[in-house]
N, CA, C and O atoms as a printed pandas DataFrame, in Angstrom:
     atom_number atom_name residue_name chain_id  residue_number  x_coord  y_coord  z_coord
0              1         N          UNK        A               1   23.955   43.733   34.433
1              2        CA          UNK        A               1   23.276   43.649   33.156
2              3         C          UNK        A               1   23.392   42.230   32.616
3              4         O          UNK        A               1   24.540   41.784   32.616
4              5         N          UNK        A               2   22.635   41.603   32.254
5              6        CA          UNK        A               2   22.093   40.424   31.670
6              7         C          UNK        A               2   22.779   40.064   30.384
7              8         O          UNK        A               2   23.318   41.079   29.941
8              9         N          UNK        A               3   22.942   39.198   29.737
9             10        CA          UNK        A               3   23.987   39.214   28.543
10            11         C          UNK        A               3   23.060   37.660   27.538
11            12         O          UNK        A               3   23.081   36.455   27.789
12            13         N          UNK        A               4   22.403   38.386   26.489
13            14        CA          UNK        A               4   21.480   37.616   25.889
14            15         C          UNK        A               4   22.532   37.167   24.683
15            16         O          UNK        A               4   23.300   37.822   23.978
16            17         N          UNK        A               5   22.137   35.390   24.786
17            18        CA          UNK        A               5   23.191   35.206   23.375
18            19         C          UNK        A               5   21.903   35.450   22.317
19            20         O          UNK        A               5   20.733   35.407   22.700
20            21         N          UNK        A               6   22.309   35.716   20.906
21            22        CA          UNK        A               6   21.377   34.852   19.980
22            23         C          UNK        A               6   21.451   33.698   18.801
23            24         O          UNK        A               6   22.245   33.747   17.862
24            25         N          UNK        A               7   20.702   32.887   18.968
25            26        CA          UNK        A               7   20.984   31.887   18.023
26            27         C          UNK        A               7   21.584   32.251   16.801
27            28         O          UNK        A               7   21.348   33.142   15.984
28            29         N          UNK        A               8   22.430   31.331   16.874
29            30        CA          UNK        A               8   23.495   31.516   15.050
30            31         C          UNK        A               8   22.182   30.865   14.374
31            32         O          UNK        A               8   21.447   31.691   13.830
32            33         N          UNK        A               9   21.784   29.569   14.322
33            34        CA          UNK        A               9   20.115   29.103   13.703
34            35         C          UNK        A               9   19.160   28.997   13.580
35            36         O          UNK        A               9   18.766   27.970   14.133
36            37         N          UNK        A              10   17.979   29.844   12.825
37            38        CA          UNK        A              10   16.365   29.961   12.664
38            39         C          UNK        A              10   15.827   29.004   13.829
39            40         O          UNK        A              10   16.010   27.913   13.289
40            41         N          UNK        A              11   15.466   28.816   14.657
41            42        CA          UNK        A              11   14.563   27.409   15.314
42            43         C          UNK        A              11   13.424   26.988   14.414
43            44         O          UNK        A              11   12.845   25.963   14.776
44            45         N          UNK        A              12   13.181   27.314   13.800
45            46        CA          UNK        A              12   11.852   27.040   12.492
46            47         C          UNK        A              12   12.535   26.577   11.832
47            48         O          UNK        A              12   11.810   25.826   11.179
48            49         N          UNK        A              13   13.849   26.423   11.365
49            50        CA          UNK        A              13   14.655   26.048   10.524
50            51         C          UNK        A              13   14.882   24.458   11.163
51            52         O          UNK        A              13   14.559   23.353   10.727
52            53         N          UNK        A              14   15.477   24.826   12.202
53            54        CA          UNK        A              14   16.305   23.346   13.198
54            55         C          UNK        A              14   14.951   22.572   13.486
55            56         O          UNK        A              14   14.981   21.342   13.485
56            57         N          UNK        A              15   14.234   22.980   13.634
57            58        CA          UNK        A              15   12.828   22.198   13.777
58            59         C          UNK        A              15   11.924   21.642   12.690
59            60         O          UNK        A              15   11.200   20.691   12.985
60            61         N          UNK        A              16   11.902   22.077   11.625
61            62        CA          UNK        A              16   12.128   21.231    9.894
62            63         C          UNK        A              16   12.711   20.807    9.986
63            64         O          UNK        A              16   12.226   19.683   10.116
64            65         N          UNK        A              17   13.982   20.712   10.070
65            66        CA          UNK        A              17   15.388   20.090    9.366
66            67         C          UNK        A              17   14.503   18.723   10.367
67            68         O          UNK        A              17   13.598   18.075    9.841
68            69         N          UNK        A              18   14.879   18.511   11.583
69            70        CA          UNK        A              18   14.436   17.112   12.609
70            71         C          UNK        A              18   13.124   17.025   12.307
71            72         O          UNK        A              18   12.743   16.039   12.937
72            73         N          UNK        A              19   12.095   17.531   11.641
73            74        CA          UNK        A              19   10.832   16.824   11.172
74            75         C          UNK        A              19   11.393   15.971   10.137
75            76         O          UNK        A              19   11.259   14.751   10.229
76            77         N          UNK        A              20   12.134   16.608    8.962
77            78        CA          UNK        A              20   12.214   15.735    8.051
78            79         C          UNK        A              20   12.971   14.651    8.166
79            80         O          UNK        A              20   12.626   13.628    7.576
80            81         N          UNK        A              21   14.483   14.687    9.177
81            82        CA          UNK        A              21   15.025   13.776    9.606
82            83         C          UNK        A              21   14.381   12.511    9.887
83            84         O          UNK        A              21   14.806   11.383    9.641
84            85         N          UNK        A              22   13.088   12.923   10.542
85            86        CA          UNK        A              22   12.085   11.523   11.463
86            87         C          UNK        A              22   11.288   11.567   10.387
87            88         O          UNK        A              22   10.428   10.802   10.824
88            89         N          UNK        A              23   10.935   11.833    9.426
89            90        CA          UNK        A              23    9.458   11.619    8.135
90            91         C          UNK        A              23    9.793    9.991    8.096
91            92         O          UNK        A              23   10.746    9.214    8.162
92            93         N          UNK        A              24    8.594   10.010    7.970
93            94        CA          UNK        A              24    8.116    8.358    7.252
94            95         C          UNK        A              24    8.929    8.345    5.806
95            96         O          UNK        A              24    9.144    9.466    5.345
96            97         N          UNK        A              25    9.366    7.311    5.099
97            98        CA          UNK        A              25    9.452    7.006    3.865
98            99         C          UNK        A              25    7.984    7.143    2.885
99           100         O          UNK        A              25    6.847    6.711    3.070
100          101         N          UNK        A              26    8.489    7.808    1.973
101          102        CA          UNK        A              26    6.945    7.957    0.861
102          103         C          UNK        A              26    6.916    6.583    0.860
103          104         O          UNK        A              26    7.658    5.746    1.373
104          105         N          UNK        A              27    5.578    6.477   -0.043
105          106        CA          UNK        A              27    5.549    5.075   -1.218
106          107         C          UNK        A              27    6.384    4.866   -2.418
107          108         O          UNK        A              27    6.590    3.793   -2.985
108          109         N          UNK        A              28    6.967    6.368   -2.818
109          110        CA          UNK        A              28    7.381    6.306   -3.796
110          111         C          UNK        A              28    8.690    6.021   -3.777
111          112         O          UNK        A              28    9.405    5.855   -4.765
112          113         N          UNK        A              29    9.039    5.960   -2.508
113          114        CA          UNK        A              29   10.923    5.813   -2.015
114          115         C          UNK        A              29   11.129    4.453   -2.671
115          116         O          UNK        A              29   10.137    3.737   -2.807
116          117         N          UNK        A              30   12.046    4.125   -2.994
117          118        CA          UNK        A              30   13.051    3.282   -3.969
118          119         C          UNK        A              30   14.417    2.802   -3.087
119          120         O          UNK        A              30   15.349    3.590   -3.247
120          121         N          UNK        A              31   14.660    1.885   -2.362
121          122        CA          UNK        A              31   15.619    1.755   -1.621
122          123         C          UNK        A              31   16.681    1.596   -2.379
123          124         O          UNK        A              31   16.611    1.481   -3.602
124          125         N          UNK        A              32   17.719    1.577   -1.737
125          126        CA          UNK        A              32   19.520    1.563   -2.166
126          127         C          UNK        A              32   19.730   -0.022   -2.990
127          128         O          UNK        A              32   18.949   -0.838   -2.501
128          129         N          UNK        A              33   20.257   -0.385   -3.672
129          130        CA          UNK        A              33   20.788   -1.335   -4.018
130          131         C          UNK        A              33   21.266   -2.516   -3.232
131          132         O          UNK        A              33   20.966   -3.707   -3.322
132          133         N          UNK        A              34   22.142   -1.841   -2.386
133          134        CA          UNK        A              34   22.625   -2.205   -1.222
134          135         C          UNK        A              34   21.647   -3.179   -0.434
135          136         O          UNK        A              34   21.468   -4.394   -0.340
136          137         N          UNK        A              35   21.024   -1.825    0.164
137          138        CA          UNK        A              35   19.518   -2.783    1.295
138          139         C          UNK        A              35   19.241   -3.726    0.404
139          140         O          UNK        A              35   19.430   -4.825    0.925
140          141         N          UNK        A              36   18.834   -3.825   -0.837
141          142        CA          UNK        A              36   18.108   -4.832   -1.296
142          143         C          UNK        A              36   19.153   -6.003   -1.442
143          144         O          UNK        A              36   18.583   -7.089   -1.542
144          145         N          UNK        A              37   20.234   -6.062   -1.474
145          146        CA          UNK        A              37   20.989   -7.884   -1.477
146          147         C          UNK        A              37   20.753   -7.706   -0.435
147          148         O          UNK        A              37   19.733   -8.378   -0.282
148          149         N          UNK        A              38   21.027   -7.127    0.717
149          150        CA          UNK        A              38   21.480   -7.587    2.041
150          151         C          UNK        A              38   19.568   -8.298    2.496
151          152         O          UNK        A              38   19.334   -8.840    3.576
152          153         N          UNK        A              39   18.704   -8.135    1.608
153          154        CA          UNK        A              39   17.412   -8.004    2.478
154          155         C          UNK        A              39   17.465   -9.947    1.973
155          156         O          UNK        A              39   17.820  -10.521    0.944
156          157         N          UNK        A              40   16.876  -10.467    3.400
157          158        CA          UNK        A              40   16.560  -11.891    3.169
158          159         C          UNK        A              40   14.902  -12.660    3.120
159          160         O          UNK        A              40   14.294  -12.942    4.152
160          161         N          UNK        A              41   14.610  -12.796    2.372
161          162        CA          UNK        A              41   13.151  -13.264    2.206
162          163         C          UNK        A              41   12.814  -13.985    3.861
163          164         O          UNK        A              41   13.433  -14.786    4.561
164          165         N          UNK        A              42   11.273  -13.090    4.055
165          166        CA          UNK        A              42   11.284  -13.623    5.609
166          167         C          UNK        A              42   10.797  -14.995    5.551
167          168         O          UNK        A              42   10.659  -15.468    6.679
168          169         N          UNK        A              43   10.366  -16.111    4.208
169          170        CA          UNK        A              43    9.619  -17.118    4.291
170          171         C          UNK        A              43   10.232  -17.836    2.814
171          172         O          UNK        A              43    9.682  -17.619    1.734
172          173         N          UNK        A              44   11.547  -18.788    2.967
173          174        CA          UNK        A              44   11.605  -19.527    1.493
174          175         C          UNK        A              44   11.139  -20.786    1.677
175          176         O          UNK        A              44   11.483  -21.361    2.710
176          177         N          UNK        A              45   10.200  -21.526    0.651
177          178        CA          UNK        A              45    9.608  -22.821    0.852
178          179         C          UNK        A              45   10.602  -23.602    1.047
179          180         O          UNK        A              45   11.723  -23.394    0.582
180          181         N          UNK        A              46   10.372  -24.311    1.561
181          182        CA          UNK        A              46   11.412  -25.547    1.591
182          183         C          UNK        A              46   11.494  -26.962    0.023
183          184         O          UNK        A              46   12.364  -27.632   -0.535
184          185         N          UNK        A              47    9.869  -26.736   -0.082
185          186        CA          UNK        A              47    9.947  -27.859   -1.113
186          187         C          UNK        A              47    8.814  -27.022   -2.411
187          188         O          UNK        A              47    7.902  -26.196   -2.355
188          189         N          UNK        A              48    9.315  -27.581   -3.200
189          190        CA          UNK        A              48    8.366  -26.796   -4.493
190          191         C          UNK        A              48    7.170  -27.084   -4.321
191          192         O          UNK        A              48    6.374  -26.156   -4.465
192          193         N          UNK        A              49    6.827  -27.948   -4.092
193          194        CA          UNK        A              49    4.760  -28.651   -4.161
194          195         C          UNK        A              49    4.306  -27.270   -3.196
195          196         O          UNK        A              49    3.177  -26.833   -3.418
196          197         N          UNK        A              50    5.317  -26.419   -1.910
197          198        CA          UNK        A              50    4.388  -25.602   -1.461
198          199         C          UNK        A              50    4.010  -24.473   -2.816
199          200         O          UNK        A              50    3.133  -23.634   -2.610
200          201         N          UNK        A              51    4.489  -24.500   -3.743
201          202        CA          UNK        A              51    4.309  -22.883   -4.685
202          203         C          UNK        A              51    3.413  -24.020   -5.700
203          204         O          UNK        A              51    2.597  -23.277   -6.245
204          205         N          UNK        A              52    3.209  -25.153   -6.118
205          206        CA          UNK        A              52    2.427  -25.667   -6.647
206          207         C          UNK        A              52    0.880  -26.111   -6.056
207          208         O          UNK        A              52    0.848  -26.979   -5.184
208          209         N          UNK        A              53   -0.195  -25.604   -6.460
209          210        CA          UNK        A              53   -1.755  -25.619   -5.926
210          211         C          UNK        A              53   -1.976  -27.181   -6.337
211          212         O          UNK        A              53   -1.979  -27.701   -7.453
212          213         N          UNK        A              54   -2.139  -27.685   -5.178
213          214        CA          UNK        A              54   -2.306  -29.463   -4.770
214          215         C          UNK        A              54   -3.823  -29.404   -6.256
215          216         O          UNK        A              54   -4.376  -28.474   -6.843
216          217         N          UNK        A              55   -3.938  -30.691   -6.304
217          218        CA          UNK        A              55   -4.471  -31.286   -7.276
218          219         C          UNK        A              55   -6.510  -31.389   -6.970
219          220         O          UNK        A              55   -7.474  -31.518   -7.724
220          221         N          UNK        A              56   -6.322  -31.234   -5.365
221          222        CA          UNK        A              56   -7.560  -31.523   -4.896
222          223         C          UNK        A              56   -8.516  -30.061   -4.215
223          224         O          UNK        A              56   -9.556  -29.931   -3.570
224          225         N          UNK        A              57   -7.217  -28.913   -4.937
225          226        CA          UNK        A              57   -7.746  -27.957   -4.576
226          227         C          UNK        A              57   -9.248  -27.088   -5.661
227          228         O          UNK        A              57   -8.803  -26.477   -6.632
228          229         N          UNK        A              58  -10.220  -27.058   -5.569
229          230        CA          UNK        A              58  -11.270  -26.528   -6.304
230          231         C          UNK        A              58  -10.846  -25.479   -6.948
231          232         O          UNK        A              58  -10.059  -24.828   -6.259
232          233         N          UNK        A              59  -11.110  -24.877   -8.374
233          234        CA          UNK        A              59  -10.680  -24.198   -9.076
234          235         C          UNK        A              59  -11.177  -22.744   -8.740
235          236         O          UNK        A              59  -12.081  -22.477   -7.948
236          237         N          UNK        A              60  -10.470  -21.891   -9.440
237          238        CA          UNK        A              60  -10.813  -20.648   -8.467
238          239         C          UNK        A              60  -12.652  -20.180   -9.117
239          240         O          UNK        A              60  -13.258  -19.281   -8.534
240          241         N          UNK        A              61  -13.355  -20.979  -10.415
241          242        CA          UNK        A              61  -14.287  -20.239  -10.495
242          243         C          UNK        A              61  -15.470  -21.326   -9.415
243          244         O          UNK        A              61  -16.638  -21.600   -9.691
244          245         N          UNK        A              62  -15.021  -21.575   -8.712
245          246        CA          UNK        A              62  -15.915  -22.335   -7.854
246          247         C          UNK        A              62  -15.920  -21.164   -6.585
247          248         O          UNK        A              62  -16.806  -21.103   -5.733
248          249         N          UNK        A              63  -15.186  -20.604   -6.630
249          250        CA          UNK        A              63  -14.789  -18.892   -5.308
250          251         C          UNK        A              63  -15.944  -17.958   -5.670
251          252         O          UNK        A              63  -16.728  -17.438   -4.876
252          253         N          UNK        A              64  -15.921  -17.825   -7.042
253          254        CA          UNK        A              64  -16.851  -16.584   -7.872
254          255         C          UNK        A              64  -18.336  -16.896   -7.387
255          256         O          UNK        A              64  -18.724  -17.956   -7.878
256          257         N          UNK        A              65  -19.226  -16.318   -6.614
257          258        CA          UNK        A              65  -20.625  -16.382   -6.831
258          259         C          UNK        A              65  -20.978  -16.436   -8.223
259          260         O          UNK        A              65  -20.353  -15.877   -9.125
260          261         N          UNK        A              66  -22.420  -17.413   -8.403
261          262        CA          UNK        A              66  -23.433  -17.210   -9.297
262          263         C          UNK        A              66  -24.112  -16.271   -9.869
263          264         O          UNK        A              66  -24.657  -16.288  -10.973
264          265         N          UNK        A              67  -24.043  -14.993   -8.659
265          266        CA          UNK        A              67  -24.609  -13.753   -8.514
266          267         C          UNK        A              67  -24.040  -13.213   -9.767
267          268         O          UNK        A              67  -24.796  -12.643  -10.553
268          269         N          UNK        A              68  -22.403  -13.372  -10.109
269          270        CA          UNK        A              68  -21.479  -12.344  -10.670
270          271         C          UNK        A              68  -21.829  -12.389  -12.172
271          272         O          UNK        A              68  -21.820  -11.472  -12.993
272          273         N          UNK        A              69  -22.274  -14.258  -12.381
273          274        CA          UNK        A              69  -23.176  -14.075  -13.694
274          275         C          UNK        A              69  -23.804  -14.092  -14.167
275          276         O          UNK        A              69  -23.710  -14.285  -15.379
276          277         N          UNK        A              70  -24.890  -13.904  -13.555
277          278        CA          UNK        A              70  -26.446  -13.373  -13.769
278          279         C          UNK        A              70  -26.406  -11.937  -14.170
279          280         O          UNK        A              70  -25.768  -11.007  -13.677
280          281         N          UNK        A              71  -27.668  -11.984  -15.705
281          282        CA          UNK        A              71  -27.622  -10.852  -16.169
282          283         C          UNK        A              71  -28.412   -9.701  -15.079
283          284         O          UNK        A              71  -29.226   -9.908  -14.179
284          285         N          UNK        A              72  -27.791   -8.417  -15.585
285          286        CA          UNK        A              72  -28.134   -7.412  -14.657
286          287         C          UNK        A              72  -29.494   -7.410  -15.290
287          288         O          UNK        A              72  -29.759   -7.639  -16.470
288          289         N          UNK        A              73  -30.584   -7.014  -13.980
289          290        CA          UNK        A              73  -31.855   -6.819  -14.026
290          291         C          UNK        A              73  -32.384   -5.756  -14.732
291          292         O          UNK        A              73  -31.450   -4.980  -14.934
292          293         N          UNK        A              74  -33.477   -5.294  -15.243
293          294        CA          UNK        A              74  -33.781   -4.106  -16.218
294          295         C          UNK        A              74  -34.104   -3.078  -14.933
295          296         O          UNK        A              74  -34.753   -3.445  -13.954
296          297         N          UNK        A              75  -33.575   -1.794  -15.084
297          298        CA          UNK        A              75  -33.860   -0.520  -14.387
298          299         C          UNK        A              75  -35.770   -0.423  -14.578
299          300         O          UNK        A              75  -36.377   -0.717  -15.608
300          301         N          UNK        A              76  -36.344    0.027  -13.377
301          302        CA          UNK        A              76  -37.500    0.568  -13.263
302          303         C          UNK        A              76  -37.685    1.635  -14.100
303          304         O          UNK        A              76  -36.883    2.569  -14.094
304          305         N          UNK        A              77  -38.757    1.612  -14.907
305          306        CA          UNK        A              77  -39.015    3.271  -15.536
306          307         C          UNK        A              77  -38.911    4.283  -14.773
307          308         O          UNK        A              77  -38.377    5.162  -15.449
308          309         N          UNK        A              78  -39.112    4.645  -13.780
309          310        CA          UNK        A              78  -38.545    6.360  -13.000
310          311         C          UNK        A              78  -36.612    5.877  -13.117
311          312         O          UNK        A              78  -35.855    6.611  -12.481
312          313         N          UNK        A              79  -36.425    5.527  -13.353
313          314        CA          UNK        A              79  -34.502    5.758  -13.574
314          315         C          UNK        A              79  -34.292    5.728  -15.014
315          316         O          UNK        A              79  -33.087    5.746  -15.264
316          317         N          UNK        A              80  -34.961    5.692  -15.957
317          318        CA          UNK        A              80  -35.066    6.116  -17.008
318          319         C          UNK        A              80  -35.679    7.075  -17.620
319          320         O          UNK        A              80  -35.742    7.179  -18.845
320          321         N          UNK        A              81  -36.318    8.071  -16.567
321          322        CA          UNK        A              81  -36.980    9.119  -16.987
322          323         C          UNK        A              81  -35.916   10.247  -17.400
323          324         O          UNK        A              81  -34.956   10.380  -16.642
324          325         N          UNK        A              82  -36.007   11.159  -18.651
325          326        CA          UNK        A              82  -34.865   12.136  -18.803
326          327         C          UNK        A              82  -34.960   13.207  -17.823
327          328         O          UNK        A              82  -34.077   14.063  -17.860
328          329         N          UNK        A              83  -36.104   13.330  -16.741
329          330        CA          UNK        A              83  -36.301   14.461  -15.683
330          331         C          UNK        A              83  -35.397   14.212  -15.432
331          332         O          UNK        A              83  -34.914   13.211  -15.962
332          333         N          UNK        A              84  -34.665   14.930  -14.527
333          334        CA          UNK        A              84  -33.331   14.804  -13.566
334          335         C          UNK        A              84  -33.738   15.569  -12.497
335          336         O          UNK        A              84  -32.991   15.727  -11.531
């Protein structure tokens, strides 16, 4: 005769438990205190002029299209009809 053990633990159970073990971190996770001194900036400038925008750089509304301020065009009468 054959001698069946049975699990002392749910396997649906032990198999959650190691999903959540391996889960991704939310967005909303908030690390330890800790991690954060120990964490070292992967890029510190060496000299300040890099965090200062050089003198010969064009201002940012020279980036903005013309498009952005041009007045909006008048709607065609059928998009103003109250039919719906």
């Amino acid at each position: 005769a054959r001698s069946w053990s049975i699990p002392s633990e749910d396997p649906y159970e032990e198999a959650a438990q190691q999903l959540l073990e391996q889960a991704p971190r939310s967005p909303e996770y908030v690390p330890d205190l800790i991690e954060l001194e120990d964490h070292v900036p992967l890029h510190i400038p060496k000299h300040l002029e890099d965090l200062v925008p050089t003198e010969d750089e064009a201002p940012t509304e020279a980036y903005i299209p013309e498009v952005a301020s041009a007045p909006t065009p008048l709607l065609p009468p059928s998009f103003l009809s109250p039919h719906i």
